[in-house]
Short mmCIF file of C-alpha atoms and ligand atoms in Angstrom, two decimals:
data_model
loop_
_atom_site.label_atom_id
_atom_site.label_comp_id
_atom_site.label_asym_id
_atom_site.label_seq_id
_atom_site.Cartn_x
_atom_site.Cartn_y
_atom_site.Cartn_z
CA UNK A 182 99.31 87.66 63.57
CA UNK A 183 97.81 89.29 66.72
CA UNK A 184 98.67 92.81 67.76
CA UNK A 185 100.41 91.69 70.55
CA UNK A 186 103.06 89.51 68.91
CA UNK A 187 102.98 92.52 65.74
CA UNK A 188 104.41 94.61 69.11
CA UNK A 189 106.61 91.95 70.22
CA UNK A 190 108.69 91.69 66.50
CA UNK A 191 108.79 95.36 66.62
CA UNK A 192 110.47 95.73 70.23
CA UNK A 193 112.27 92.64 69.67
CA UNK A 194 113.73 93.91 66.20
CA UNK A 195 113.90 97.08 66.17
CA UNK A 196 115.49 97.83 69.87
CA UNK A 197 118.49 95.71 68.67
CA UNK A 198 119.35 97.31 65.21
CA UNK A 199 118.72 100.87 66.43
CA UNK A 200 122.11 99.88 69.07
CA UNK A 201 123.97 98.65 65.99
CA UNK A 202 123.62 101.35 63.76
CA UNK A 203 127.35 103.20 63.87
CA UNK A 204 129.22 99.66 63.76
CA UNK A 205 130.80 98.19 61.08
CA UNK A 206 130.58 101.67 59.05
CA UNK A 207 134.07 101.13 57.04
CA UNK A 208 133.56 97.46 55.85
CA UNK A 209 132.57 96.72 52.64
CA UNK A 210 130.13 93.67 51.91
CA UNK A 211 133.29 91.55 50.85
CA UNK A 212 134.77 91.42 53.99
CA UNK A 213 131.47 90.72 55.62
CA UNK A 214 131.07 87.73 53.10
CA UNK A 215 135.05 86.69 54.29
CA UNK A 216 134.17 86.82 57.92
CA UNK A 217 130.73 84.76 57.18
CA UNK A 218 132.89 82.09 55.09
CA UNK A 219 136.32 82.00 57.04
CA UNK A 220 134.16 82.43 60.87
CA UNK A 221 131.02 81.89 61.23
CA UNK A 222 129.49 79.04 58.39
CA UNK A 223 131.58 76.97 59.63
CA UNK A 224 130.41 77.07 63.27
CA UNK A 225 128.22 74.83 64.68
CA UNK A 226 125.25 74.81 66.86
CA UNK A 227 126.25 71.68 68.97
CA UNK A 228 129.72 72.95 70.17
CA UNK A 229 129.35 74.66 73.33
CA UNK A 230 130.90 77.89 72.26
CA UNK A 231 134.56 77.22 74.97
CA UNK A 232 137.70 75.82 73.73
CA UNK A 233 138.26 74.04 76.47
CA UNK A 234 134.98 71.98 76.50
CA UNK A 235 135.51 71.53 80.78
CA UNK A 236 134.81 75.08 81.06
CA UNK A 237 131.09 76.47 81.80
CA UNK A 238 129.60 79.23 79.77
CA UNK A 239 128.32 81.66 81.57
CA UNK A 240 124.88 82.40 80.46
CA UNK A 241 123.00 86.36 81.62
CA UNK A 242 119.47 87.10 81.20
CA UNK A 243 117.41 90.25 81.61
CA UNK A 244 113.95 89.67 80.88
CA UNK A 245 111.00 92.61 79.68
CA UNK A 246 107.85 92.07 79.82
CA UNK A 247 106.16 94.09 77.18
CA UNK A 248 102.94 93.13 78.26
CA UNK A 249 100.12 91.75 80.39
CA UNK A 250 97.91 89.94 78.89
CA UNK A 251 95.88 88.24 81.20
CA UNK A 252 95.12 86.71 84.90
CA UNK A 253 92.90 83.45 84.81
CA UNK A 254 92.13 83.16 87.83
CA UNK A 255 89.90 80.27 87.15
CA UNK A 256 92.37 78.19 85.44
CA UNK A 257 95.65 79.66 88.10
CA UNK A 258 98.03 81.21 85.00
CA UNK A 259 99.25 84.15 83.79
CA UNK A 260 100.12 85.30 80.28
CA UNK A 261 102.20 88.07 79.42
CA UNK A 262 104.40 88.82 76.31
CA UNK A 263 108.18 89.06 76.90
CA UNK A 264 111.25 89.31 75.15
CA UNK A 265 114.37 88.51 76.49
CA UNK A 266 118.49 89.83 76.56
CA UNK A 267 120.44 86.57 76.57
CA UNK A 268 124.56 87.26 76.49
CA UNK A 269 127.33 84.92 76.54
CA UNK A 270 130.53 84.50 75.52
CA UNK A 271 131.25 83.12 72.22
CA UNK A 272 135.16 81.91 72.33
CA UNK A 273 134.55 80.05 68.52
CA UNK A 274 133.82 83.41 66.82
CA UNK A 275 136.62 86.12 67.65
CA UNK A 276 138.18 87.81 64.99
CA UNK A 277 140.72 91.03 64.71
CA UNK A 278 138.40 94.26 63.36
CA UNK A 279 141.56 95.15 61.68
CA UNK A 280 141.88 92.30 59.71
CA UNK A 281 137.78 92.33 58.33
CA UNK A 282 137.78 96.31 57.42
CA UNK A 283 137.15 97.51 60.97
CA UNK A 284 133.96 95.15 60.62
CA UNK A 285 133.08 94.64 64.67
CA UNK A 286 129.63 93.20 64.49
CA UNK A 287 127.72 89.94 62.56
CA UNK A 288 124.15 88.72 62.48
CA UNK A 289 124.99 84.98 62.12
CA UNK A 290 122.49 82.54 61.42
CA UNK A 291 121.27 80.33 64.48
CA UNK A 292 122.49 77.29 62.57
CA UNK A 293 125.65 77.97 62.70
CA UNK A 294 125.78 78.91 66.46
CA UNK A 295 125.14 77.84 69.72
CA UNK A 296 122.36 78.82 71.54
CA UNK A 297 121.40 78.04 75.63
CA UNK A 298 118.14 75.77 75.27
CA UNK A 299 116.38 78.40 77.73
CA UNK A 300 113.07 77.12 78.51
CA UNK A 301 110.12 77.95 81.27
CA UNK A 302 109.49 75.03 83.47
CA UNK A 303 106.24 76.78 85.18
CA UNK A 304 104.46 77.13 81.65
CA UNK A 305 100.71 76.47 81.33
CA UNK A 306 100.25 73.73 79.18
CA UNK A 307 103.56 72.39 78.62
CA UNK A 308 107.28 72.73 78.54
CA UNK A 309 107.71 76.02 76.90
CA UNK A 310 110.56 76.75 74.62
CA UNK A 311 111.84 80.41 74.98
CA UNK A 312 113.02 81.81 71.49
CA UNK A 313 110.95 81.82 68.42
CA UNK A 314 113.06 80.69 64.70
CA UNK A 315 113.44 83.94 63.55
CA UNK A 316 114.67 85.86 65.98
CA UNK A 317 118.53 87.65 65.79
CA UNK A 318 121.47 86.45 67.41
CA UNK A 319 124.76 89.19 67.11
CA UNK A 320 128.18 88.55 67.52
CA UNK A 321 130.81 91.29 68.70
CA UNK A 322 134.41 90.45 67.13
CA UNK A 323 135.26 90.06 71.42
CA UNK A 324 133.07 86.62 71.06
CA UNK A 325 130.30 88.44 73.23
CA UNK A 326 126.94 87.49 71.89
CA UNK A 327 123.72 88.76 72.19
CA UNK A 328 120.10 87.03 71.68
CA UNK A 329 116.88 88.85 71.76
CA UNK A 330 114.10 86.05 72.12
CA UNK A 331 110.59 87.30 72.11
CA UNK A 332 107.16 85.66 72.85
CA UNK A 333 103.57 84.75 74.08
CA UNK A 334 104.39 83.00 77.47
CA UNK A 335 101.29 81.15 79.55
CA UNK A 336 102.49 80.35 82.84
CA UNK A 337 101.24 78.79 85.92
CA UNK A 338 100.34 80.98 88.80
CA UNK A 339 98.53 80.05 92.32
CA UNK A 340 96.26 82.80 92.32
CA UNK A 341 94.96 83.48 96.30
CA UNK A 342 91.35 84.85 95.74
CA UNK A 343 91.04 85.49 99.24
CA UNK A 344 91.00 89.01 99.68
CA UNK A 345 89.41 89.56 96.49
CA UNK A 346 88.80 92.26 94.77
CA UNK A 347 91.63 93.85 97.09
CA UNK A 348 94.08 90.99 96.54
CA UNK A 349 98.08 91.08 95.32
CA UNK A 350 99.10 88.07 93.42
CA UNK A 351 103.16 87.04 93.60
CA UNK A 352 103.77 85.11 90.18
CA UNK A 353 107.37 83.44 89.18
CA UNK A 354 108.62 82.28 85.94
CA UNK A 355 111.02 79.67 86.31
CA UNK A 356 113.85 79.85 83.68
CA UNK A 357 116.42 77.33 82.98
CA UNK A 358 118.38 75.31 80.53
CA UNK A 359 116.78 73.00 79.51
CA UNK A 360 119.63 71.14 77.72
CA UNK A 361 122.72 70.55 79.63
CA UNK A 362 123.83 70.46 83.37
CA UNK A 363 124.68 73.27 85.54
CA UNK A 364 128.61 71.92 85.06
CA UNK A 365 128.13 73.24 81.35
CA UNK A 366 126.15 76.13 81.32
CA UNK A 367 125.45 78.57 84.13
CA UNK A 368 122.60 81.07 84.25
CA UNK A 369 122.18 84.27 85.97
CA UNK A 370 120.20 87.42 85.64
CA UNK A 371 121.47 90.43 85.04
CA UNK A 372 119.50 93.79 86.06
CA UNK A 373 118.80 96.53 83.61
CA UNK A 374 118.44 100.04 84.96
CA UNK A 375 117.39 102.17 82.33
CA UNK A 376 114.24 99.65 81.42
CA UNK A 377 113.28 99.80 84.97
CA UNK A 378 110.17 101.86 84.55
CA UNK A 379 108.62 100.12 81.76
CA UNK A 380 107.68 97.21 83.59
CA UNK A 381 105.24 96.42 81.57
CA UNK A 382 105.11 98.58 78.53
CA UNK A 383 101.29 98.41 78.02
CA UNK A 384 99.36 98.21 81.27
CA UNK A 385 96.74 95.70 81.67
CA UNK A 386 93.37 97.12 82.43
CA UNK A 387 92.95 94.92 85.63
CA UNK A 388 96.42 94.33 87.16
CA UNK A 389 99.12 96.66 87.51
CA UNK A 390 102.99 94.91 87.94
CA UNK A 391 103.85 96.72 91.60
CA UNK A 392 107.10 94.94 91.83
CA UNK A 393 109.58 92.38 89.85
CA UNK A 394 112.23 90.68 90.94
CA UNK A 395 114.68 87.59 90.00
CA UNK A 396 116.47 85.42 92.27
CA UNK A 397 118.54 82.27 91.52
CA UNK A 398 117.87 78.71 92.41
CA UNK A 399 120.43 76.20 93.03
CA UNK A 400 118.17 73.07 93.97
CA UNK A 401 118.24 70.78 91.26
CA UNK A 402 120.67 69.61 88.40
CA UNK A 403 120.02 72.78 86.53
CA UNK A 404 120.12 76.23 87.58
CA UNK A 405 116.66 78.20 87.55
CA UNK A 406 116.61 82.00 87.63
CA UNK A 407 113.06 82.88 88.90
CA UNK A 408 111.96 85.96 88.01
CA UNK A 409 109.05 86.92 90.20
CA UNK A 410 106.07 89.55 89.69
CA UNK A 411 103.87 90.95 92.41
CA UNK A 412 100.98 92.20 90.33
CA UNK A 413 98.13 94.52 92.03
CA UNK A 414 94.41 94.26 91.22
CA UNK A 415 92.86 97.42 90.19
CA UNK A 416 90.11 96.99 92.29
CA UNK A 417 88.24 100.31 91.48
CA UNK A 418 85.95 99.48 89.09
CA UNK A 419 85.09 95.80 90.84
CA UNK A 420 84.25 98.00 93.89
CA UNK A 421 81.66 100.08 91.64
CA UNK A 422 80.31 97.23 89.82
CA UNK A 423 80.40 94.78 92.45
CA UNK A 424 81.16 95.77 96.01
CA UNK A 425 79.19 98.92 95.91
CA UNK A 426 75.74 96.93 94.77
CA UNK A 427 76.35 94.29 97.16
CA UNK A 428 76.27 96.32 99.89
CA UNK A 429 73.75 98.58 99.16
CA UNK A 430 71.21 95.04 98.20
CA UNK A 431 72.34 93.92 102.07
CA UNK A 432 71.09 97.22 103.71
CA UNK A 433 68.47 97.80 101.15
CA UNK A 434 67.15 94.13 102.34
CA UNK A 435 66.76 95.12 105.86
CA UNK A 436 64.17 97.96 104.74
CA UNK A 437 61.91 95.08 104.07
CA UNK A 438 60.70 95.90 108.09
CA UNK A 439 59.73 98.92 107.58
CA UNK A 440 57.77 98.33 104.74
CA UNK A 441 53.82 98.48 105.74
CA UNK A 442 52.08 94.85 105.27
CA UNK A 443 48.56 96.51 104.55
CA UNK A 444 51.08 97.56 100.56
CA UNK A 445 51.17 93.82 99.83
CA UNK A 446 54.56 94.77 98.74
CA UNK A 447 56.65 92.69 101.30
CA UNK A 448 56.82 89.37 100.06
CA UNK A 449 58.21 90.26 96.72
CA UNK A 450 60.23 93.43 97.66
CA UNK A 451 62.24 90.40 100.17
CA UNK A 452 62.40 87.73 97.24
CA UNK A 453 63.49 90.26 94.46
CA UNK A 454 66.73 91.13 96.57
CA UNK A 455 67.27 87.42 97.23
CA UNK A 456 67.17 86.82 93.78
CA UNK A 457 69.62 89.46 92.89
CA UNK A 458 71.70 88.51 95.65
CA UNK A 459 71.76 85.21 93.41
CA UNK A 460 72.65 86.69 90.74
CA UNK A 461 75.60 88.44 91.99
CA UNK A 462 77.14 85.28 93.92
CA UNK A 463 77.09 83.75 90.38
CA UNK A 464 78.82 86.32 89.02
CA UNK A 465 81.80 86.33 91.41
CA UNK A 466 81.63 82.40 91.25
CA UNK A 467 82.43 82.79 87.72
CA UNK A 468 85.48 84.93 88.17
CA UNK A 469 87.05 82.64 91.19
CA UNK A 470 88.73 78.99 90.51
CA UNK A 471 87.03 76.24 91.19
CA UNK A 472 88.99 74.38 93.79
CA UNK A 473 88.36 75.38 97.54
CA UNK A 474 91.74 76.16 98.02
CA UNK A 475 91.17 79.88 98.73
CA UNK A 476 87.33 81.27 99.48
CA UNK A 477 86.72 85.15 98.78
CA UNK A 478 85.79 86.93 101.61
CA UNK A 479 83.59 88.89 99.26
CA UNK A 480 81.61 85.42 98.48
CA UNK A 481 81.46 84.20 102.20
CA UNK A 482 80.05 88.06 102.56
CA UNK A 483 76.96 87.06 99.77
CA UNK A 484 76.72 83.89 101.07
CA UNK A 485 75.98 85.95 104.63
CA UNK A 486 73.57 87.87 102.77
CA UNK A 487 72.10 85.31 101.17
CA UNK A 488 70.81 83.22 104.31
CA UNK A 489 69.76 86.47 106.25
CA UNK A 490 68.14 87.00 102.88
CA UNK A 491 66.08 83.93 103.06
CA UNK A 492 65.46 84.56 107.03
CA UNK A 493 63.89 87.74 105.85
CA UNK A 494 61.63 85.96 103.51
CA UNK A 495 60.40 83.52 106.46
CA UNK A 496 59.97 86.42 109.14
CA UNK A 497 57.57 88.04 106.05
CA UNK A 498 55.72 85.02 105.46
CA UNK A 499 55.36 84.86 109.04
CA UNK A 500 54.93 88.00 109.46
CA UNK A 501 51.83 87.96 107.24
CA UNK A 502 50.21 85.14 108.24
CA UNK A 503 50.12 87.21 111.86
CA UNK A 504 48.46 89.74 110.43
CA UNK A 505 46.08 87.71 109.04
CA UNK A 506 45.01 85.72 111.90
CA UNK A 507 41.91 85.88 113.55
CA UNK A 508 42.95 86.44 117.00
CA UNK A 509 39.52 85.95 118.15
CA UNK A 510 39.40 82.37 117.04
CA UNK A 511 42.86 81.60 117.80
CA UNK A 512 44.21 83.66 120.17
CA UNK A 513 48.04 85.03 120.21
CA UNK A 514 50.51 82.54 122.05
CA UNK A 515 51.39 84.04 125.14
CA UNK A 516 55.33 82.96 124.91
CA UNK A 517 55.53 84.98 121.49
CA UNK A 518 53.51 87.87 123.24
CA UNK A 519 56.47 87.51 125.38
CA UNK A 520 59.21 87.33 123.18
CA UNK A 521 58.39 90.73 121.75
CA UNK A 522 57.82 92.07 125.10
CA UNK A 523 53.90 92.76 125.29
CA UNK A 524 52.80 92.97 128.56
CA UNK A 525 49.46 90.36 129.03
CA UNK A 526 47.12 89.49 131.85
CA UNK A 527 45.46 86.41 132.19
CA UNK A 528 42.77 87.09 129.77
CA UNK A 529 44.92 87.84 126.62
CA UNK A 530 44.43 91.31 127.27
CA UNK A 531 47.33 93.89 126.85
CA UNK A 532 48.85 97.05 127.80
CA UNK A 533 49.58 100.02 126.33
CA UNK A 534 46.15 101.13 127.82
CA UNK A 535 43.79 103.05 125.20
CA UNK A 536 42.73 106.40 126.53
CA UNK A 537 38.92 106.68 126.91
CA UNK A 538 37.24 110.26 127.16
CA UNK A 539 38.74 110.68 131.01
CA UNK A 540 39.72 107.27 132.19
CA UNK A 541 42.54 104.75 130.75
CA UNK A 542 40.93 101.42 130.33
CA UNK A 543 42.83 98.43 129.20
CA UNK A 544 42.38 97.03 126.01
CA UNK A 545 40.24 93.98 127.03
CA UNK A 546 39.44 92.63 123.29
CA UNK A 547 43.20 90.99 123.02
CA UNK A 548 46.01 92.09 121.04
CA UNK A 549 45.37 91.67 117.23
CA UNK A 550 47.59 90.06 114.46
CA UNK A 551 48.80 93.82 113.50
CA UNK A 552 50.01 94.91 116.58
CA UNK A 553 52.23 91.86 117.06
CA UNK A 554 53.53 92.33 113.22
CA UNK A 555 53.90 95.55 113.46
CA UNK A 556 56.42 94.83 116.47
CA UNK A 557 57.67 92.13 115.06
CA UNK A 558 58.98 94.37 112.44
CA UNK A 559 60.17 96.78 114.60
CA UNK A 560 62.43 94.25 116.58
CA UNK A 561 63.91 92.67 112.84
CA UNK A 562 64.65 96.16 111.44
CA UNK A 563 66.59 97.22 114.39
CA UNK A 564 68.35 93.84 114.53
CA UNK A 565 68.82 92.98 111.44
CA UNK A 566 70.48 96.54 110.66
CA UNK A 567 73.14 96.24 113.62
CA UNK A 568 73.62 92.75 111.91
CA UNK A 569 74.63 93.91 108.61
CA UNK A 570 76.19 96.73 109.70
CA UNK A 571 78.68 94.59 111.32
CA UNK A 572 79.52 92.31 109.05
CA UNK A 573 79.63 94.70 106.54
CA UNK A 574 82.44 96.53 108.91
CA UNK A 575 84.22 93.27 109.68
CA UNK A 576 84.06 92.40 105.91
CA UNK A 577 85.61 96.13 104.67
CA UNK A 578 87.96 96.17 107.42
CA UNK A 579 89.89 92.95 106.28
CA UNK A 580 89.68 94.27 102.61
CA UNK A 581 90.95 97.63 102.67
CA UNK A 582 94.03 96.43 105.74
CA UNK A 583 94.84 94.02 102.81
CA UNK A 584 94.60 97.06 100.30
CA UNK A 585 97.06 99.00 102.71
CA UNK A 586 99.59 96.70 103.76
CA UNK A 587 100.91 96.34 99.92
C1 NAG B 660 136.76 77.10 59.78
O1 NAG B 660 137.31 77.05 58.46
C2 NAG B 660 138.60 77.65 58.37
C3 NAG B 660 139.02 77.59 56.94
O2 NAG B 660 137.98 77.50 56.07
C4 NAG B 660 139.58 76.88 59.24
O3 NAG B 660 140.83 77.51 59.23
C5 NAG B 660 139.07 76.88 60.68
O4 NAG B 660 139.90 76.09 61.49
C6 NAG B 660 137.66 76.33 60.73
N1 NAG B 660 137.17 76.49 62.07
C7 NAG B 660 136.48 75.53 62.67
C8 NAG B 660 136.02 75.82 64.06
O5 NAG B 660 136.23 74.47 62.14
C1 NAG B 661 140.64 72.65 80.55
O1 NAG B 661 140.28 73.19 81.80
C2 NAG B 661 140.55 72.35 82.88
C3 NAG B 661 140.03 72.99 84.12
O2 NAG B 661 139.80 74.32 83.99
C4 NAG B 661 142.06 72.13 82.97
O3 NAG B 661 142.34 71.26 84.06
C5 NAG B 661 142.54 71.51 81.69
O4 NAG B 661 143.93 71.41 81.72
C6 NAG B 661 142.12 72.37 80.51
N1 NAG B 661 142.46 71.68 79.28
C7 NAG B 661 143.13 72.26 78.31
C8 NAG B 661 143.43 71.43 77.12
O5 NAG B 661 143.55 73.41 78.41
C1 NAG B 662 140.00 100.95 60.84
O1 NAG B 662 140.09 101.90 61.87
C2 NAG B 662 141.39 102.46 62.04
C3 NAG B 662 141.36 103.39 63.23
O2 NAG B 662 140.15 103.38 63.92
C4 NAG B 662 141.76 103.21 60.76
O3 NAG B 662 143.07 103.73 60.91
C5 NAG B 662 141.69 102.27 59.60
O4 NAG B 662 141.94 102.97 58.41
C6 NAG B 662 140.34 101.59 59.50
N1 NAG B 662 140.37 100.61 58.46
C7 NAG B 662 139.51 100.61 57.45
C8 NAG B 662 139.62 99.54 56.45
O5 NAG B 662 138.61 101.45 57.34
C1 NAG B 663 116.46 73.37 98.21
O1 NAG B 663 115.12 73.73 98.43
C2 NAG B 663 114.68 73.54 99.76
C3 NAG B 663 113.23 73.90 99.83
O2 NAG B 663 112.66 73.93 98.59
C4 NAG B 663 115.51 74.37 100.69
O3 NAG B 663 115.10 74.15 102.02
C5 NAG B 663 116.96 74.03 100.53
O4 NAG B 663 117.74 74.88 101.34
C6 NAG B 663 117.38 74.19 99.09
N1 NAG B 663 118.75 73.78 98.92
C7 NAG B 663 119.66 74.57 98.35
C8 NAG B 663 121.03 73.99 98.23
O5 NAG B 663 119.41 75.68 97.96
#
């Protein structure tokens, strides 16, 4: 037995018992074993519990969750622990107080009464049953009843990655009963007050339950209370373990420019944060579902990095290979001496002119593979940085108005 379900039987059992504690103080165990043999053995569980079998019992649910297990995002469902309040009116098993030694309250055993078939029609991996065998069923001497099911529910959930890690996920558990038509047995929810604030009883370490709700559904032959959660990422530590690096590996990345070739450090400084770039985009594949239905904008925001990334590693390559050229041999292109705005005449020779004891004279030997690299670099880093910089911007921006408009 898990903690979780050791938790469960405790709420589940003990909540109940602690309520019927004063009852039934002045009868004696033989009036209890009257009441069991005149009432309630010889119930049944098929009877719907109205004398008039054309009449509808009207089924209430309040549902706790006691606590959040987990969000798959990669398979789309939730699982949480419940327990449920499930009252109706039992019409079969009224009897006077007076008559049993005051006795106002009975545990009978779920063979002997009927029970809604309450069952989740959203669940995981099949059909789930709500209500476990052993769980308590009590009967007032007024015919209301009480049941306090309890479980592990998986349900399915379309999880919207989208804004991830600031995202907010609306879940719904469909509830209905299962056996018998909405002419029979009617459910509705009813609201608790005082359990308000427990939403979930033990937080989940990654999603926080910012609202619940229930609402009925009259569609189809059965009636389906939904009861719908609007859970909250707690994005904080994703943003230190994820977000944070990220961003600091796409600025760091730019530096690459200002790095001096004559280190020999370039090349690999560029294809180390590729690689870790990589790494990361792995590691948030891993956490997203597989379909394309919804695309992170914190992926697409790797995937960015990941191709300026590789552009980096070209303009290095490049980059070197200029600075290794011997421009005497094989002369600059004019139309790149152009691009990066160096003046030439018609012998290859360039300004900036080179001061010579008194007079300026103009560099007549041509402009050498350094001067153009060092340039180029110039021109990337400046870029490159106002590139990243505003897709980082653009990329934060559509995060954090998610984060704020929950
Ligand atoms: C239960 O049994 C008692 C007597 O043993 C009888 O009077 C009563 O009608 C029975 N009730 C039902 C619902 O069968
Ligand atoms: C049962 O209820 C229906 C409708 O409420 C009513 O028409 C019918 O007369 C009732 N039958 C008995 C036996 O009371
Ligand atoms: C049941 O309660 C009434 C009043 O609450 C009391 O007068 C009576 O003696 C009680 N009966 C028994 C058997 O305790
Ligand atoms: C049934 O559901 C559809 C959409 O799912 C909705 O448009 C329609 O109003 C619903 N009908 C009733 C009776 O609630």
């Amino acid at each position: 037995m898990t903690f979780s379900s050791i938790r469960l039987v405790l709420v589940a059992v003990l909540v109940p018992l602690s309520i019927s504690i004063q009852s039934s103080e002045a009868a004696t165990a033989g009036d209890v074993a009257r009441l069991f043999q005149e009432k309630v053995m010889n119930g049944s569980s098929k009877i719907r519990p109205v004398i008039n079998q054309s009449h509808i019992v009207d089924v209430e649910m309040t549902l706790h969750i006691v606590s959040l297990l987990d969000v798959n995002e990669v398979q789309q469902s939730v699982e949480a622990t419940i327990w449920m309040q499930v009252y109706w009116k039992n019409e079969l098993l009224v009897w006077n107080p007076n008559a049993y030694g005051n006795l106002t309250r009975v545990y009978p055993p779920e063979t002997n009464m009927w029970k809604p078939d309450l069952a989740i029609s959203n669940g995981y991996d099949e059909l789930t049953p709500v209500g476990l065998d052993f769980v308590l069923l009590q009967s007032n001497h007024d015919g209301e009843t009480e049941w306090n099911p309890g479980q592990k529910i998986s349900f399915l959930c379309k999880i919207d990655v989208s804004k991830f890690p600031f995202d907010t996920q609306t879940c719904h558990m469909d509830f209905f009963n299962w056996a018998g038509k909405k002419e029979e047995t009617s459910l509705n929810y009813r609201e608790t007050t005082k359990m308000k604030e427990s939403e979930a009883g033990y937080a989940n370490s990654e999603w926080k339950i910012i609202e619940r709700r229930a609402e009925k559904q009259h569609n189809a032959s059965h009636e389906t209370v939904r009861v719908i959660l609007v859970l909250q990422r707690k994005s904080i530590s994703l943003v230190l373990t994820v977000l944070l690096p990220v961003i600091l590996l796409a600025f760091l990345n730019v530096f690459v420019f200002l790095l001096p070739t004559e280190s020999g450090e370039k090349l690999s400084f560029s294809v180390t944060v590729l690689l870790s770039q990589a790494v990361f985009l792995s590691f948030i594949s891993g956490l997203m579902p597989q379909t394309s239905d919804s695309i992170s904008g914190l992926s697409i925001y790797i995937s960015a990095q990941l191709i300026l990334s590789a552009i980096y590693v070209l303009l290095t390559c490049f980059n070197l290979s200029m600075y290794h050229r011997d421009t005497n041999s094989r002369p600059i292109p004019p139309w790149l001496m152009k691009i990066l705005c160096v003046r030439v005449d018609s012998g290859h020779s360039v300004y900036p002119l080179k001061e010579n004891g008194d007079k300026l004279v103009s560099m007549t030997d041509g402009v050498t593979g350094s001067d153009i690299c060092l340039r180029l670099d110039r021109i990337c880093f400046w870029v490159f940085l106002i590139v990243v910089f505003l897709m980082t911007a653009l990329f934060l921006s559509d995060g954090l108005s998610a984060q704020i408009n929950t």
